[in-house]
Amino acid sequence: MNLSNVRVPEWFIQGNKRKLYKYSIHHSYVAGLALPPLAAGKILKKSLSLNNGYVNSTDQELFLNNFLDKKLKLLLNRREINQIIELSKREKYVILPGNVFLKNRRIKVEIHLCKYNKNSDKEKQKYRRSKEKRKACNEDFS
């Protein structure tokens, strides 16, 4: 079997599901990481966590903090960086990292522009999901 034409799939490395539960996601972006030499090994071994990570903007650049010992620069188009910074300032969005994954042997991070959920919003969301599940189950058995 010739494997030269096989496309490399995206491999999931780490997620930030626990932190993103508290927020409602409005916009998502995929960014590359400018990594120091030994950081890729730590990320691939899954020895790091995104739970305390956040994205900070300084001088028209975005950095991922509390993920490694150093700040990691996020690699995005200039237009996307300007759009993220503008939305975060104007609409008061919080910028959080989502999943870390491999795409074509490069480490990528999902960046989410979020707003904090109130407890009432969380309850409404749970109710809506359970209602959809019940509806799907009733359709399956009909």
PDB file of C-alpha atoms in Angstrom:
ATOM      1  CA  MET A   1       0.000   0.000   0.000  1.00  0.00           C
ATOM      2  CA  ASN A   2       1.384   3.404  -0.996  1.00  0.00           C
ATOM      3  CA  LEU A   3       1.218   5.829   1.943  1.00  0.00           C
ATOM      4  CA  SER A   4       2.677   8.839   0.155  1.00  0.00           C
ATOM      5  CA  ASN A   5      -0.754  10.168  -0.853  1.00  0.00           C
ATOM      6  CA  VAL A   6      -2.397   9.601   2.522  1.00  0.00           C
ATOM      7  CA  ARG A   7      -3.424  12.846   4.209  1.00  0.00           C
ATOM      8  CA  VAL A   8      -2.221  13.199   7.793  1.00  0.00           C
ATOM      9  CA  PRO A   9      -5.273  13.529  10.089  1.00  0.00           C
ATOM     10  CA  GLU A  10      -5.647  16.061  12.853  1.00  0.00           C
ATOM     11  CA  TRP A  11      -4.609  14.550  16.178  1.00  0.00           C
ATOM     12  CA  PHE A  12      -6.126  15.803  19.391  1.00  0.00           C
ATOM     13  CA  ILE A  13      -3.532  16.501  22.114  1.00  0.00           C
ATOM     14  CA  GLN A  14      -5.220  18.476  24.899  1.00  0.00           C
ATOM     15  CA  GLY A  15      -8.512  20.155  25.642  1.00  0.00           C
ATOM     16  CA  ASN A  16      -9.815  22.896  27.879  1.00  0.00           C
ATOM     17  CA  LYS A  17     -13.391  21.661  28.261  1.00  0.00           C
ATOM     18  CA  ARG A  18     -13.664  22.343  31.997  1.00  0.00           C
ATOM     19  CA  LYS A  19     -12.825  26.030  31.688  1.00  0.00           C
ATOM     20  CA  LEU A  20     -14.855  26.608  28.529  1.00  0.00           C
ATOM     21  CA  TYR A  21     -17.960  25.248  30.285  1.00  0.00           C
ATOM     22  CA  LYS A  22     -18.188  28.515  32.229  1.00  0.00           C
ATOM     23  CA  TYR A  23     -18.191  30.615  29.041  1.00  0.00           C
ATOM     24  CA  SER A  24     -20.305  30.932  25.918  1.00  0.00           C
ATOM     25  CA  ILE A  25     -18.186  30.879  22.774  1.00  0.00           C
ATOM     26  CA  HIS A  26     -18.907  33.571  20.172  1.00  0.00           C
ATOM     27  CA  HIS A  27     -15.945  33.363  17.746  1.00  0.00           C
ATOM     28  CA  SER A  28     -13.231  30.750  17.169  1.00  0.00           C
ATOM     29  CA  TYR A  29      -9.849  30.893  15.448  1.00  0.00           C
ATOM     30  CA  VAL A  30      -7.053  28.387  14.835  1.00  0.00           C
ATOM     31  CA  ALA A  31      -3.555  29.673  15.589  1.00  0.00           C
ATOM     32  CA  GLY A  32      -0.087  28.234  15.302  1.00  0.00           C
ATOM     33  CA  LEU A  33       2.431  28.375  18.139  1.00  0.00           C
ATOM     34  CA  ALA A  34       5.963  29.785  18.054  1.00  0.00           C
ATOM     35  CA  LEU A  35       7.610  27.189  20.297  1.00  0.00           C
ATOM     36  CA  PRO A  36      11.006  27.108  22.001  1.00  0.00           C
ATOM     37  CA  PRO A  37      13.110  24.068  20.995  1.00  0.00           C
ATOM     38  CA  LEU A  38      12.166  21.614  23.767  1.00  0.00           C
ATOM     39  CA  ALA A  39       8.539  22.651  24.215  1.00  0.00           C
ATOM     40  CA  ALA A  40       7.159  20.453  21.434  1.00  0.00           C
ATOM     41  CA  GLY A  41       8.225  17.314  23.307  1.00  0.00           C
ATOM     42  CA  LYS A  42       6.445  18.439  26.473  1.00  0.00           C
ATOM     43  CA  ILE A  43       3.272  19.182  24.547  1.00  0.00           C
ATOM     44  CA  LEU A  44       3.321  15.861  22.680  1.00  0.00           C
ATOM     45  CA  LYS A  45       3.826  13.964  25.959  1.00  0.00           C
ATOM     46  CA  LYS A  46       0.653  15.692  27.242  1.00  0.00           C
ATOM     47  CA  SER A  47       2.429  16.783  30.405  1.00  0.00           C
ATOM     48  CA  LEU A  48       0.887  20.273  30.344  1.00  0.00           C
ATOM     49  CA  SER A  49      -2.594  21.587  31.018  1.00  0.00           C
ATOM     50  CA  LEU A  50      -4.608  24.418  29.525  1.00  0.00           C
ATOM     51  CA  ASN A  51      -6.824  24.907  32.581  1.00  0.00           C
ATOM     52  CA  ASN A  52      -5.005  28.038  33.764  1.00  0.00           C
ATOM     53  CA  GLY A  53      -4.098  29.293  30.306  1.00  0.00           C
ATOM     54  CA  TYR A  54      -5.286  32.572  28.846  1.00  0.00           C
ATOM     55  CA  VAL A  55      -4.443  34.776  25.877  1.00  0.00           C
ATOM     56  CA  ASN A  56      -3.024  38.256  26.349  1.00  0.00           C
ATOM     57  CA  SER A  57      -2.591  40.955  23.693  1.00  0.00           C
ATOM     58  CA  THR A  58       0.395  43.312  23.660  1.00  0.00           C
ATOM     59  CA  ASP A  59       1.585  45.578  20.827  1.00  0.00           C
ATOM     60  CA  GLN A  60      -0.521  43.974  18.085  1.00  0.00           C
ATOM     61  CA  GLU A  61       0.593  40.460  19.091  1.00  0.00           C
ATOM     62  CA  LEU A  62      -1.178  37.660  20.942  1.00  0.00           C
ATOM     63  CA  PHE A  63       0.540  35.507  23.572  1.00  0.00           C
ATOM     64  CA  LEU A  64      -0.588  32.333  25.321  1.00  0.00           C
ATOM     65  CA  ASN A  65       0.215  32.591  29.052  1.00  0.00           C
ATOM     66  CA  ASN A  66       0.361  29.969  31.847  1.00  0.00           C
ATOM     67  CA  PHE A  67       0.797  27.116  29.390  1.00  0.00           C
ATOM     68  CA  LEU A  68       4.576  26.738  29.568  1.00  0.00           C
ATOM     69  CA  ASP A  69       7.287  28.477  31.555  1.00  0.00           C
ATOM     70  CA  LYS A  70       7.434  31.222  28.935  1.00  0.00           C
ATOM     71  CA  LYS A  71       4.848  33.155  26.964  1.00  0.00           C
ATOM     72  CA  LEU A  72       4.105  31.520  23.624  1.00  0.00           C
ATOM     73  CA  LYS A  73       3.470  33.752  20.642  1.00  0.00           C
ATOM     74  CA  LEU A  74       0.379  32.886  18.613  1.00  0.00           C
ATOM     75  CA  LEU A  75       0.820  32.855  14.847  1.00  0.00           C
ATOM     76  CA  LEU A  76      -2.152  34.383  13.035  1.00  0.00           C
ATOM     77  CA  ASN A  77      -2.719  36.681  10.068  1.00  0.00           C
ATOM     78  CA  ARG A  78      -2.435  40.387  10.849  1.00  0.00           C
ATOM     79  CA  ARG A  79      -6.101  40.875   9.911  1.00  0.00           C
ATOM     80  CA  GLU A  80      -7.191  38.148  12.357  1.00  0.00           C
ATOM     81  CA  ILE A  81      -5.033  39.573  15.158  1.00  0.00           C
ATOM     82  CA  ASN A  82      -6.495  43.047  14.663  1.00  0.00           C
ATOM     83  CA  GLN A  83     -10.014  41.617  14.587  1.00  0.00           C
ATOM     84  CA  ILE A  84      -9.486  39.646  17.821  1.00  0.00           C
ATOM     85  CA  ILE A  85      -7.983  42.617  19.660  1.00  0.00           C
ATOM     86  CA  GLU A  86     -10.735  44.950  18.451  1.00  0.00           C
ATOM     87  CA  LEU A  87     -13.535  42.561  19.455  1.00  0.00           C
ATOM     88  CA  SER A  88     -11.999  41.884  22.857  1.00  0.00           C
ATOM     89  CA  LYS A  89     -11.768  45.598  23.625  1.00  0.00           C
ATOM     90  CA  ARG A  90     -15.064  46.713  22.097  1.00  0.00           C
ATOM     91  CA  GLU A  91     -17.328  43.783  23.054  1.00  0.00           C
ATOM     92  CA  LYS A  92     -15.472  42.859  26.289  1.00  0.00           C
ATOM     93  CA  TYR A  93     -14.711  39.308  25.160  1.00  0.00           C
ATOM     94  CA  VAL A  94     -12.354  37.041  27.097  1.00  0.00           C
ATOM     95  CA  ILE A  95      -9.801  35.229  24.912  1.00  0.00           C
ATOM     96  CA  LEU A  96      -9.284  31.605  25.994  1.00  0.00           C
ATOM     97  CA  PRO A  97      -7.401  28.671  24.470  1.00  0.00           C
ATOM     98  CA  GLY A  98      -9.506  25.694  23.444  1.00  0.00           C
ATOM     99  CA  ASN A  99      -8.036  22.458  22.131  1.00  0.00           C
ATOM    100  CA  VAL A 100      -4.421  21.774  21.228  1.00  0.00           C
ATOM    101  CA  PHE A 101      -4.002  19.495  18.231  1.00  0.00           C
ATOM    102  CA  LEU A 102      -1.616  18.461  15.472  1.00  0.00           C
ATOM    103  CA  LYS A 103      -2.369  19.439  11.906  1.00  0.00           C
ATOM    104  CA  ASN A 104       0.100  18.385   9.216  1.00  0.00           C
ATOM    105  CA  ARG A 105       2.736  17.780  11.918  1.00  0.00           C
ATOM    106  CA  ARG A 106       2.359  21.303  13.326  1.00  0.00           C
ATOM    107  CA  ILE A 107       0.997  22.118  16.772  1.00  0.00           C
ATOM    108  CA  LYS A 108      -2.105  24.313  16.619  1.00  0.00           C
ATOM    109  CA  VAL A 109      -4.354  25.909  19.258  1.00  0.00           C
ATOM    110  CA  GLU A 110      -7.996  26.896  19.008  1.00  0.00           C
ATOM    111  CA  ILE A 111      -8.597  30.403  20.332  1.00  0.00           C
ATOM    112  CA  HIS A 112     -12.103  31.295  21.493  1.00  0.00           C
ATOM    113  CA  LEU A 113     -13.626  34.718  22.092  1.00  0.00           C
ATOM    114  CA  CYS A 114     -15.991  34.105  25.004  1.00  0.00           C
ATOM    115  CA  LYS A 115     -18.298  35.795  27.447  1.00  0.00           C
ATOM    116  CA  TYR A 116     -18.884  34.514  30.967  1.00  0.00           C
ATOM    117  CA  ASN A 117     -22.079  32.496  31.478  1.00  0.00           C
ATOM    118  CA  LYS A 118     -24.310  33.325  34.376  1.00  0.00           C
ATOM    119  CA  ASN A 119     -25.777  30.447  36.377  1.00  0.00           C
ATOM    120  CA  SER A 120     -29.193  30.969  34.804  1.00  0.00           C
ATOM    121  CA  ASP A 121     -27.657  30.632  31.330  1.00  0.00           C
ATOM    122  CA  LYS A 122     -25.992  27.349  32.320  1.00  0.00           C
ATOM    123  CA  GLU A 123     -29.289  25.958  33.616  1.00  0.00           C
ATOM    124  CA  LYS A 124     -31.112  26.974  30.431  1.00  0.00           C
ATOM    125  CA  GLN A 125     -28.403  25.314  28.358  1.00  0.00           C
ATOM    126  CA  LYS A 126     -28.655  22.068  30.371  1.00  0.00           C
ATOM    127  CA  TYR A 127     -32.448  22.103  30.020  1.00  0.00           C
ATOM    128  CA  ARG A 128     -32.230  22.677  26.257  1.00  0.00           C
ATOM    129  CA  ARG A 129     -29.721  19.824  25.827  1.00  0.00           C
ATOM    130  CA  SER A 130     -31.798  17.384  27.876  1.00  0.00           C
ATOM    131  CA  LYS A 131     -34.908  18.361  25.902  1.00  0.00           C
ATOM    132  CA  GLU A 132     -33.084  17.695  22.616  1.00  0.00           C
ATOM    133  CA  LYS A 133     -31.862  14.307  23.900  1.00  0.00           C
ATOM    134  CA  ARG A 134     -35.378  13.290  24.949  1.00  0.00           C
ATOM    135  CA  LYS A 135     -36.734  14.401  21.584  1.00  0.00           C
ATOM    136  CA  ALA A 136     -34.061  12.387  19.741  1.00  0.00           C
ATOM    137  CA  CYS A 137     -34.791   9.294  21.860  1.00  0.00           C
ATOM    138  CA  ASN A 138     -38.524   9.554  21.204  1.00  0.00           C
ATOM    139  CA  GLU A 139     -37.903   9.815  17.451  1.00  0.00           C
ATOM    140  CA  ASP A 140     -35.648   6.744  17.527  1.00  0.00           C
ATOM    141  CA  PHE A 141     -38.271   4.583  19.223  1.00  0.00           C
ATOM    142  CA  SER A 142     -41.191   5.798  17.110  1.00  0.00           C
TER     143      SER A 142
END
